[in-house]
Coordinates of C-alpha atoms and ligand atoms in Angstrom, one line a residue:
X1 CA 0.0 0.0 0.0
X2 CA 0.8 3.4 -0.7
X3 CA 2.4 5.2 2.3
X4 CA 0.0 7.9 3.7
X5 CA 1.9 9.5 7.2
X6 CA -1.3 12.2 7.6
X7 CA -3.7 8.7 8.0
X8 CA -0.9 6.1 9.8
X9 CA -2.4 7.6 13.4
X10 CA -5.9 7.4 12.3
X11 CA -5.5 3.8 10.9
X12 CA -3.4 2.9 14.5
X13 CA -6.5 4.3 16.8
X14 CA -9.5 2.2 14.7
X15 CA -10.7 -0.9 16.4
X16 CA -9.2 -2.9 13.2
X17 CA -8.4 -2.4 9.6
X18 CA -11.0 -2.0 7.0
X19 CA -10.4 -4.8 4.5
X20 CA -8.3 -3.6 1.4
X21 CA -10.4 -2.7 -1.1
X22 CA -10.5 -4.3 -4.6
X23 CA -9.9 -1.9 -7.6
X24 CA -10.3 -5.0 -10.3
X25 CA -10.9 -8.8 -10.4
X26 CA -10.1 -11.3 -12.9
X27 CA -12.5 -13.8 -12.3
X28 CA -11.4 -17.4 -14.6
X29 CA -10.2 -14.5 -17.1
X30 CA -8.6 -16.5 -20.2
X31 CA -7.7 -15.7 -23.9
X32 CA -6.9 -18.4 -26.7
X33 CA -6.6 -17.7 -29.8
X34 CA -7.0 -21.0 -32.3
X35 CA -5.7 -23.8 -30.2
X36 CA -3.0 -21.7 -28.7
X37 CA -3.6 -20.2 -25.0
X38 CA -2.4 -16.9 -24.2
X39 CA -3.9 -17.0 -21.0
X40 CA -5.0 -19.8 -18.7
X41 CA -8.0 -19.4 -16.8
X42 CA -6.6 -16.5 -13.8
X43 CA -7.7 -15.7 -10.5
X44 CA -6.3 -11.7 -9.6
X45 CA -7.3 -9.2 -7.5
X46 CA -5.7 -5.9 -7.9
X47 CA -6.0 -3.5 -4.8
X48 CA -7.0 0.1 -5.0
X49 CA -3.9 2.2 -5.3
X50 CA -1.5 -0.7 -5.3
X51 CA 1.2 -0.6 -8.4
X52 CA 1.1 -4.2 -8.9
X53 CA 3.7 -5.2 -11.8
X54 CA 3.0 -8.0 -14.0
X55 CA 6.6 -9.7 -14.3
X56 CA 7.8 -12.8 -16.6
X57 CA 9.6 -13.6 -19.4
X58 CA 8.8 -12.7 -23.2
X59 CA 5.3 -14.5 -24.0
X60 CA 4.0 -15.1 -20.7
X61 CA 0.8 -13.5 -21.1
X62 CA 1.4 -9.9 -20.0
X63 CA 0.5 -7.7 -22.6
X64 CA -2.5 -9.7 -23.2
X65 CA -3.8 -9.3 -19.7
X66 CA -3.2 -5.8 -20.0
X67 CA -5.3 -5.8 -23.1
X68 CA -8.1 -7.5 -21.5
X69 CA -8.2 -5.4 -18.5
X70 CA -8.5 -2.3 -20.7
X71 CA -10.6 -3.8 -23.7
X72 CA -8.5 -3.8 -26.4
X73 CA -9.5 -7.3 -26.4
X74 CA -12.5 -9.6 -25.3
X75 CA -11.4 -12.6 -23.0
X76 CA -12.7 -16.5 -24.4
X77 CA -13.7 -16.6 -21.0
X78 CA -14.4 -15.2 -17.5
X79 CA -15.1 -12.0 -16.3
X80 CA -13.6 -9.1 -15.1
X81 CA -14.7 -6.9 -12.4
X82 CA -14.3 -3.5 -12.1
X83 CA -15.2 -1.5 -8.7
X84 CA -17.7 -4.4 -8.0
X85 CA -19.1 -3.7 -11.2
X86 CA -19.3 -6.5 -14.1
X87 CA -17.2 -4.6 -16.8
X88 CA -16.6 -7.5 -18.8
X89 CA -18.5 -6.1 -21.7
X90 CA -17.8 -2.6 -21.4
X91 CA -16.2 -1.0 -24.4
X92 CA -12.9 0.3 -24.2
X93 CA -13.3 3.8 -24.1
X94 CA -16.1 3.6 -21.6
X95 CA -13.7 1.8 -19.2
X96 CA -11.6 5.2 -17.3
X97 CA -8.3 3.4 -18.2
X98 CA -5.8 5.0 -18.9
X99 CA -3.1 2.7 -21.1
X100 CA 0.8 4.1 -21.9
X101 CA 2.7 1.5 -23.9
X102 CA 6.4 2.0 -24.8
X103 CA 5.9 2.9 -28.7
X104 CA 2.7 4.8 -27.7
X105 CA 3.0 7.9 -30.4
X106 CA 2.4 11.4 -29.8
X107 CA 0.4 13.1 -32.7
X108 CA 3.4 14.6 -34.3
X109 CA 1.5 17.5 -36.7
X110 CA 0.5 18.5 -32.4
X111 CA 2.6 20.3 -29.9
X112 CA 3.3 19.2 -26.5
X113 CA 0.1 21.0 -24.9
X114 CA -1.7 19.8 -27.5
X115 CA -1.3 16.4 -27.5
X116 CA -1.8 16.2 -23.8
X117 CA -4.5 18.8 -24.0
X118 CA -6.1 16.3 -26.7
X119 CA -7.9 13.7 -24.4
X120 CA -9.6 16.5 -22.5
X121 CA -11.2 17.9 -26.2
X122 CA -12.4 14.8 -26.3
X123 CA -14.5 14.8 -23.4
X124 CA -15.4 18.6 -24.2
X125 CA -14.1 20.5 -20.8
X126 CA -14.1 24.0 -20.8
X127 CA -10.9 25.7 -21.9
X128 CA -9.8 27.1 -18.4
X129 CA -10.4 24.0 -17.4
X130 CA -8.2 22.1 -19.8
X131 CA -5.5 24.9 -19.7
X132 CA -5.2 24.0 -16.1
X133 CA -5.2 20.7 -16.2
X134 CA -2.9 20.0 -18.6
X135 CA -0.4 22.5 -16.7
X136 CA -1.1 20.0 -14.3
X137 CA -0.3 17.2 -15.9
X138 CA 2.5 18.6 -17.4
X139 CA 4.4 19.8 -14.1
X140 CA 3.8 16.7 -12.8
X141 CA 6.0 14.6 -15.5
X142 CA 8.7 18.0 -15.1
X143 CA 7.4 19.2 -18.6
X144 CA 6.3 22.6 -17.9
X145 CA 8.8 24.5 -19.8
X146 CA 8.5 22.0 -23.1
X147 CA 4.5 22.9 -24.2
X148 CA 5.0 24.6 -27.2
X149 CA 7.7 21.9 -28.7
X150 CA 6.8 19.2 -31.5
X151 CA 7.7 15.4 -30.3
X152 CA 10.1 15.7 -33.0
X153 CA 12.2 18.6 -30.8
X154 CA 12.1 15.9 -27.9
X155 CA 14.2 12.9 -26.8
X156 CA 12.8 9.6 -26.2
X157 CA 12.5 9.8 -22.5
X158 CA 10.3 13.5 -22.9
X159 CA 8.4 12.1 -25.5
X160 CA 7.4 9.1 -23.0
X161 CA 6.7 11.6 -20.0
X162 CA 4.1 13.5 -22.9
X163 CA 2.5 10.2 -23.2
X164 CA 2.2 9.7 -19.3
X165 CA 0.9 13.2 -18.9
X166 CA -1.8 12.8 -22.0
X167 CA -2.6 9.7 -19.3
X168 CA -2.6 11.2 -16.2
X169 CA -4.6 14.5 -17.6
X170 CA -7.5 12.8 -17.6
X171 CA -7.0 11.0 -14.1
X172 CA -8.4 7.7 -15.0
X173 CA -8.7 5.6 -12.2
X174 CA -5.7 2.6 -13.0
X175 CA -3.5 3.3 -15.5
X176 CA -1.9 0.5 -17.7
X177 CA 1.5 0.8 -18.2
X178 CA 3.2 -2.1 -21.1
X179 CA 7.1 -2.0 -21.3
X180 CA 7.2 1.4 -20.7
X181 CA 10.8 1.8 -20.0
X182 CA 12.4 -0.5 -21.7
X183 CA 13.8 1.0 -24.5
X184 CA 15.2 3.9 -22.7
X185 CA 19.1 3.3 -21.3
X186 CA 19.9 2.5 -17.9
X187 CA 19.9 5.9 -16.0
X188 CA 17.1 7.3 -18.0
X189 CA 15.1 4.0 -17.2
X190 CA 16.0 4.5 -13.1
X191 CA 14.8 8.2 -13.5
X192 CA 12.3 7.4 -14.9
X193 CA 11.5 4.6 -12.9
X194 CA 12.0 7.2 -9.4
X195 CA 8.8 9.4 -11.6
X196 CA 6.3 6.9 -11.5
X197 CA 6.9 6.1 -8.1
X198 CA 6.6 9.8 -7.0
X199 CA 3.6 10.6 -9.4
X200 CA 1.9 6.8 -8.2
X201 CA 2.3 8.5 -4.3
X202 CA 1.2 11.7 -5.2
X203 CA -2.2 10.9 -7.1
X204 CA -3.2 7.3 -5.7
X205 CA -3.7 5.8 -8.7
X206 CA -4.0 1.7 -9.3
X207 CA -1.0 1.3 -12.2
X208 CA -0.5 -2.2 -13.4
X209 CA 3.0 -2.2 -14.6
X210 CA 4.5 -4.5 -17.3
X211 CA 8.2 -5.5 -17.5
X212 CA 10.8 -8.7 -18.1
X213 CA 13.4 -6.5 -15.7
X214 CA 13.2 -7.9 -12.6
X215 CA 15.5 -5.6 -11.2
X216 CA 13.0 -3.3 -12.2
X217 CA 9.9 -5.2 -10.7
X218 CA 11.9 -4.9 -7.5
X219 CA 12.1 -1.3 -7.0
X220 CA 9.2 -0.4 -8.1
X221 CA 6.5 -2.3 -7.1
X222 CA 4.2 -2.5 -4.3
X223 CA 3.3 -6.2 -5.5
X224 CA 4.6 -8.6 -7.9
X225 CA 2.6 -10.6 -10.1
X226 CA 5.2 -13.2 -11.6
X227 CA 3.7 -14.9 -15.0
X228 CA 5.0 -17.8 -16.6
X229 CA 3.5 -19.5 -19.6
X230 CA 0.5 -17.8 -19.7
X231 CA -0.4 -18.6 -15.9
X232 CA 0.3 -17.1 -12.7
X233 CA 3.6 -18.1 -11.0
X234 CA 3.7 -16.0 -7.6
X235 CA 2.1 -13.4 -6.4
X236 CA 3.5 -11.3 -3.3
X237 CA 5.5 -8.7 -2.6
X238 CA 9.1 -8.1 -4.0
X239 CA 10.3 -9.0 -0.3
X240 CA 7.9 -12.5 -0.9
X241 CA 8.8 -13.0 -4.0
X242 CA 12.7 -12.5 -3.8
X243 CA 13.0 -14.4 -0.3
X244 CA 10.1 -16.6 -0.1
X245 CA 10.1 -18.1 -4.1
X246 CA 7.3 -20.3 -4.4
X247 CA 9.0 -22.6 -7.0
X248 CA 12.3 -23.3 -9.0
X249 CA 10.9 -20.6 -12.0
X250 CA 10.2 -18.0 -9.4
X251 CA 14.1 -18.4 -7.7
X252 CA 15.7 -18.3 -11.0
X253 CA 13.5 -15.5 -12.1
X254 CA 14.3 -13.0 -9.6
X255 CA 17.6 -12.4 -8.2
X256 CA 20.8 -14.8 -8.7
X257 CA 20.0 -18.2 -7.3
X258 CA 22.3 -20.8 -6.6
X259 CA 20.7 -24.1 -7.3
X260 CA 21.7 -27.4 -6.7
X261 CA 19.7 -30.7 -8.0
X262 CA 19.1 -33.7 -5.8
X263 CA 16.9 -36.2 -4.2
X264 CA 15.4 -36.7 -0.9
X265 CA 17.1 -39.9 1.0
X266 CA 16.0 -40.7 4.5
X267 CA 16.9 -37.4 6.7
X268 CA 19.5 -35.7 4.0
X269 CA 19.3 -33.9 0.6
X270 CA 21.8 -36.1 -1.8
X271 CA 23.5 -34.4 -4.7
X272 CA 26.3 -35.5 -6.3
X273 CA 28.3 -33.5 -4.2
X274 CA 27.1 -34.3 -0.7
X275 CA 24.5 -35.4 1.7
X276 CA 23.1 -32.2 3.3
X277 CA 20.5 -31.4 6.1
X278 CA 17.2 -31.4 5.7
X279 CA 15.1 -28.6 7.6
X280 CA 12.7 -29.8 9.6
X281 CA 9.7 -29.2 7.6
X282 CA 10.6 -29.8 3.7
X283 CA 8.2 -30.3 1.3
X284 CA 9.9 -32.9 -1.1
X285 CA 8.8 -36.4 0.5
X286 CA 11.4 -39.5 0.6
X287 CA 12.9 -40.3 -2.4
X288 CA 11.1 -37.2 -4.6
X289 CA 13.8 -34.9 -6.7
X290 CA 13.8 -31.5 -6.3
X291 CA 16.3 -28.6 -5.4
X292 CA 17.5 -26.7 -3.2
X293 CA 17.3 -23.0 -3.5
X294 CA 19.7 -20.5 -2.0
X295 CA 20.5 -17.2 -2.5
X296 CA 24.7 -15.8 -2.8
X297 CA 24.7 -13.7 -0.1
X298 CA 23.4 -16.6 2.2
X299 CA 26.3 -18.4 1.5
X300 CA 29.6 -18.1 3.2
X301 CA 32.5 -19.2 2.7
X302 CA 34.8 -21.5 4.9
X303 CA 38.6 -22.7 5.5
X304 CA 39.2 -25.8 3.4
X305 CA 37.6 -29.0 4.8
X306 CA 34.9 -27.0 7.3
X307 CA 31.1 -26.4 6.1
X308 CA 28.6 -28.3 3.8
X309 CA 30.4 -28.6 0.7
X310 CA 33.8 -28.1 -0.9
X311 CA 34.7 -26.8 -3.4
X312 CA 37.4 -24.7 -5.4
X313 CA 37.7 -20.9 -5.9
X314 CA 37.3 -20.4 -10.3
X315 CA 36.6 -16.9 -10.6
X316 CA 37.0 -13.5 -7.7
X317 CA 35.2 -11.0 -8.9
X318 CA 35.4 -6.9 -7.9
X319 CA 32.0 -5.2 -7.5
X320 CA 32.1 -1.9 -6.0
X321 CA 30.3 -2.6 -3.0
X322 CA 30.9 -6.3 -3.5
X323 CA 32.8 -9.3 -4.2
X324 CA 31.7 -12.4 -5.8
X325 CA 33.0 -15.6 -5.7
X326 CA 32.3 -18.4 -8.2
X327 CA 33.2 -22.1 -6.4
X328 CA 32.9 -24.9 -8.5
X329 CA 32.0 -28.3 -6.8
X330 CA 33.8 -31.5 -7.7
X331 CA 30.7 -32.4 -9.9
X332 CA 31.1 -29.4 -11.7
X333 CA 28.6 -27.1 -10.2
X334 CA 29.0 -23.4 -9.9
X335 CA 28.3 -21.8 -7.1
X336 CA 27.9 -17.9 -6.6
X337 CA 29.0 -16.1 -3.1
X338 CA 28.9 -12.5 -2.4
X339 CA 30.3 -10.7 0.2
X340 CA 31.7 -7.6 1.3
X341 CA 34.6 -6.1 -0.5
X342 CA 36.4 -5.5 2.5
X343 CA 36.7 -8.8 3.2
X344 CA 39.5 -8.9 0.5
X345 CA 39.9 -11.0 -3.0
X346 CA 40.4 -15.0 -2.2
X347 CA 43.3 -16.5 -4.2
X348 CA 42.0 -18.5 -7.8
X349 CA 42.2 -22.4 -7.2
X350 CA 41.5 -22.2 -3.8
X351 CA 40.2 -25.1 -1.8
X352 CA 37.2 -23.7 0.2
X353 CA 34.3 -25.1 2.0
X354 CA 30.5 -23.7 1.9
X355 CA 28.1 -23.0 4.4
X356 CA 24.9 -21.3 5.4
X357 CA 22.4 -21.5 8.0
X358 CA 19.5 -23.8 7.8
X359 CA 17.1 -21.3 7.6
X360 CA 18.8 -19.8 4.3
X361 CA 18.2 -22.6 2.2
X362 CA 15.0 -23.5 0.4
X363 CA 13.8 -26.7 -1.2
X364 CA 11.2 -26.5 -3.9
X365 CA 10.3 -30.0 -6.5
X366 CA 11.0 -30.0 -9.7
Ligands
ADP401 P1 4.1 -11.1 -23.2 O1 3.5 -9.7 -23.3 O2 4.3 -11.6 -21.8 O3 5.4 -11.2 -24.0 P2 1.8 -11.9 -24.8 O4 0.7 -11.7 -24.0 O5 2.1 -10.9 -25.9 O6 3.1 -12.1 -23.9 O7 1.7 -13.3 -25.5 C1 1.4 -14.5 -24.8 C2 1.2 -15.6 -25.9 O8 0.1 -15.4 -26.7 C3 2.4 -15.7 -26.8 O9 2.7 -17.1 -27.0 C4 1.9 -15.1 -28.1 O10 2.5 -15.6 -29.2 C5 0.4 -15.4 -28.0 N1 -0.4 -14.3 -28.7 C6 -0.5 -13.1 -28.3 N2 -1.3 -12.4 -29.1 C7 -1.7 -13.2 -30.1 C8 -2.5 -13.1 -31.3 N3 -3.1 -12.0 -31.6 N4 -2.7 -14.2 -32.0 C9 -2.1 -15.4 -31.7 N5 -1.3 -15.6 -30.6 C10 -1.1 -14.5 -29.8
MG402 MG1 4.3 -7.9 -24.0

């Protein structure tokens, strides 16, 4: 949820919280088209004023939610609930949803003000009305001084911020957002990325947000909604997502993972490298394959002979901040380890041993 310090006092004094409320429901929503699925049947609710990011790899189903949600197209089945209200059938334009995609053109024969001023002719507001508004919008995307320029006199990144102003002019109540920053380079993309947040706070809007950056996903999302072939993987927050991963696809996904394959025998995890502990509650059964999950900086590293595994130092690597250490196991494994840089560079070839707590390591099947 958006962070709200005037009402944090308020909400502490009430006798308990209201229930969230839901902004939009995909009830069994799905989309084939011929015999291929785009979308299997989904259950999601999307809070009011949440930005819930829909995260996965290229042809999970993402843009084609997004297009369901706003109308672009009709689902094969299910509905889809807007405000309570059955909007399953509503037309697009009658659905107050705003949608910015990342090729999403300005009118180029239209200046700045004009194109974001354009939506608001639409609905037929009065002039001082629309004059204010789009100053509005503009100031809020740091555009003020740009309204009487083409696109054409703009970079990429401006002409983006036109588009989410020509959005946000009209204050639609969720706002769609597909790939928007993408295309933009790195420092342009976290700017940007620092924007939406900011404008998200300041109006209260529900955004869905699409991306394949999971870095991305991460920073900017209240919740995570992690797709994978058309279905839903996870769904949590970036904390749940990046240190509670529900399955092998959602470890690998997010973050560096180190994995390593085995099979349940008796009280121990067997890989080809060793027999390791199993926690006390594990939810591969005797004799089922699976793996266990466990992030780099769990992991640390020690003297020859001690901890879980052994295994030899192939690669030292300098981050900044950092250092990571690739190990590779006598099977051949690679392991990642980070730690901090002040703990110095360990020597190539190495003969170290790994260990972590029990708590640090997850086991998921296959
Ligand atoms: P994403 O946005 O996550 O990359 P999409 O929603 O665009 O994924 O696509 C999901 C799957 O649906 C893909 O396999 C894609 O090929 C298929 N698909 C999407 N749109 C169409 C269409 N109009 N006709 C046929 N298949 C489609
Ligand atoms: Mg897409």
């Amino acid at each position: 949820m958006t962070y709200m310090p005037g009402k944090l006092a308020v909400a502490s004094i009430l006798p308990e919280a209201r229930p969230e409320e839901i902004k939009l429901h995909a009830q069994g929503l799905c989309k084939t088209y011929g015999s291929a699925v785009a979308l299997h049947p989904i259950e999601l609710k999307i809070r009011s004023g949440e930005l819930l990011t829909l995260l996965g790899p290229s042809g999970s189903g993402k843009t084609t939610l997004l297009q369901l949600i706003c109308g672009l197209v009709l689902p094969t089945n299910g509905r889809l609930i807007i405000d309570g209200k059955d909007h399953t059938d509503t037309a697009a334009n009658h659905r107050d949803i705003g949608v910015v995609f990342q090729n999403y053109a300005l009118f180029p024969h239209l200046t700045v003000r004009e194109n974001v001023a354009f939506p608001l002719e639409m609905r037929r507001l009065g002039k001082a009305e629309i004059q204010a508004k789009v100053a509005d919008a503009l100031a809020m995307v740091g555009l003020s001084t740009f309204e009487k320029r083409f696109p054409i006199e703009l970079s990429g990144g401006q002409q983006q911020r036109v588009a989410l102003a020509r959005c946000l002019v009209y204050a639609p109540s969720i706002i769609l957002m597909d790939e928007l920053l993408s295309a933009l380079d790195r420092q342009l993309r976290e700017s940007m990325q620092i924007e939406i947040k900011r404008i998200h706070r300041k109006t209260g809007t529900t955004i869905v947000f699409v991306t394949h950056d999971q870095d991305e996903a991460l920073a900017m999302s209240d919740r995570i909604c992690l797709m994978n072939g058309g279905r839903i993987e996870q769904i949590g927050t970036p904390e749940d997502l990046y240190e509670r991963p529900a399955s092998i696809f959602a470890a690998e996904f997010i973050g560096i993972s180190n994995l390593l394959r085995g099979k349940v025998e008796g009280a121990a995890f067997v890989t080809p490298d060793a027999a390791l502990p199993l926690p006390p509650t594990c939810p591969l059964a005797n004799g089922e394959a699976g793996a266990l999950v466990i992030r780099p900086e769990k992991l640390t590293i020690a003297n020859a002979g001690g901890g879980l595994l052994a295994g030899r130092v192939t690669e030292s690597i300098y981050a900044g901040s950092e250092t990571r250490v690739l190990i590779t196991l006598a099977s051949g494994t690679t392991v990642c380890v980070r730690r901090p840089a002040g703990l110095g560079l360990l020597p190539l070839g190495s003969e170290v041993g790994l260990a972590w707590a029990p708590e640090a390591a997850q086991f998921h099947k296959n």
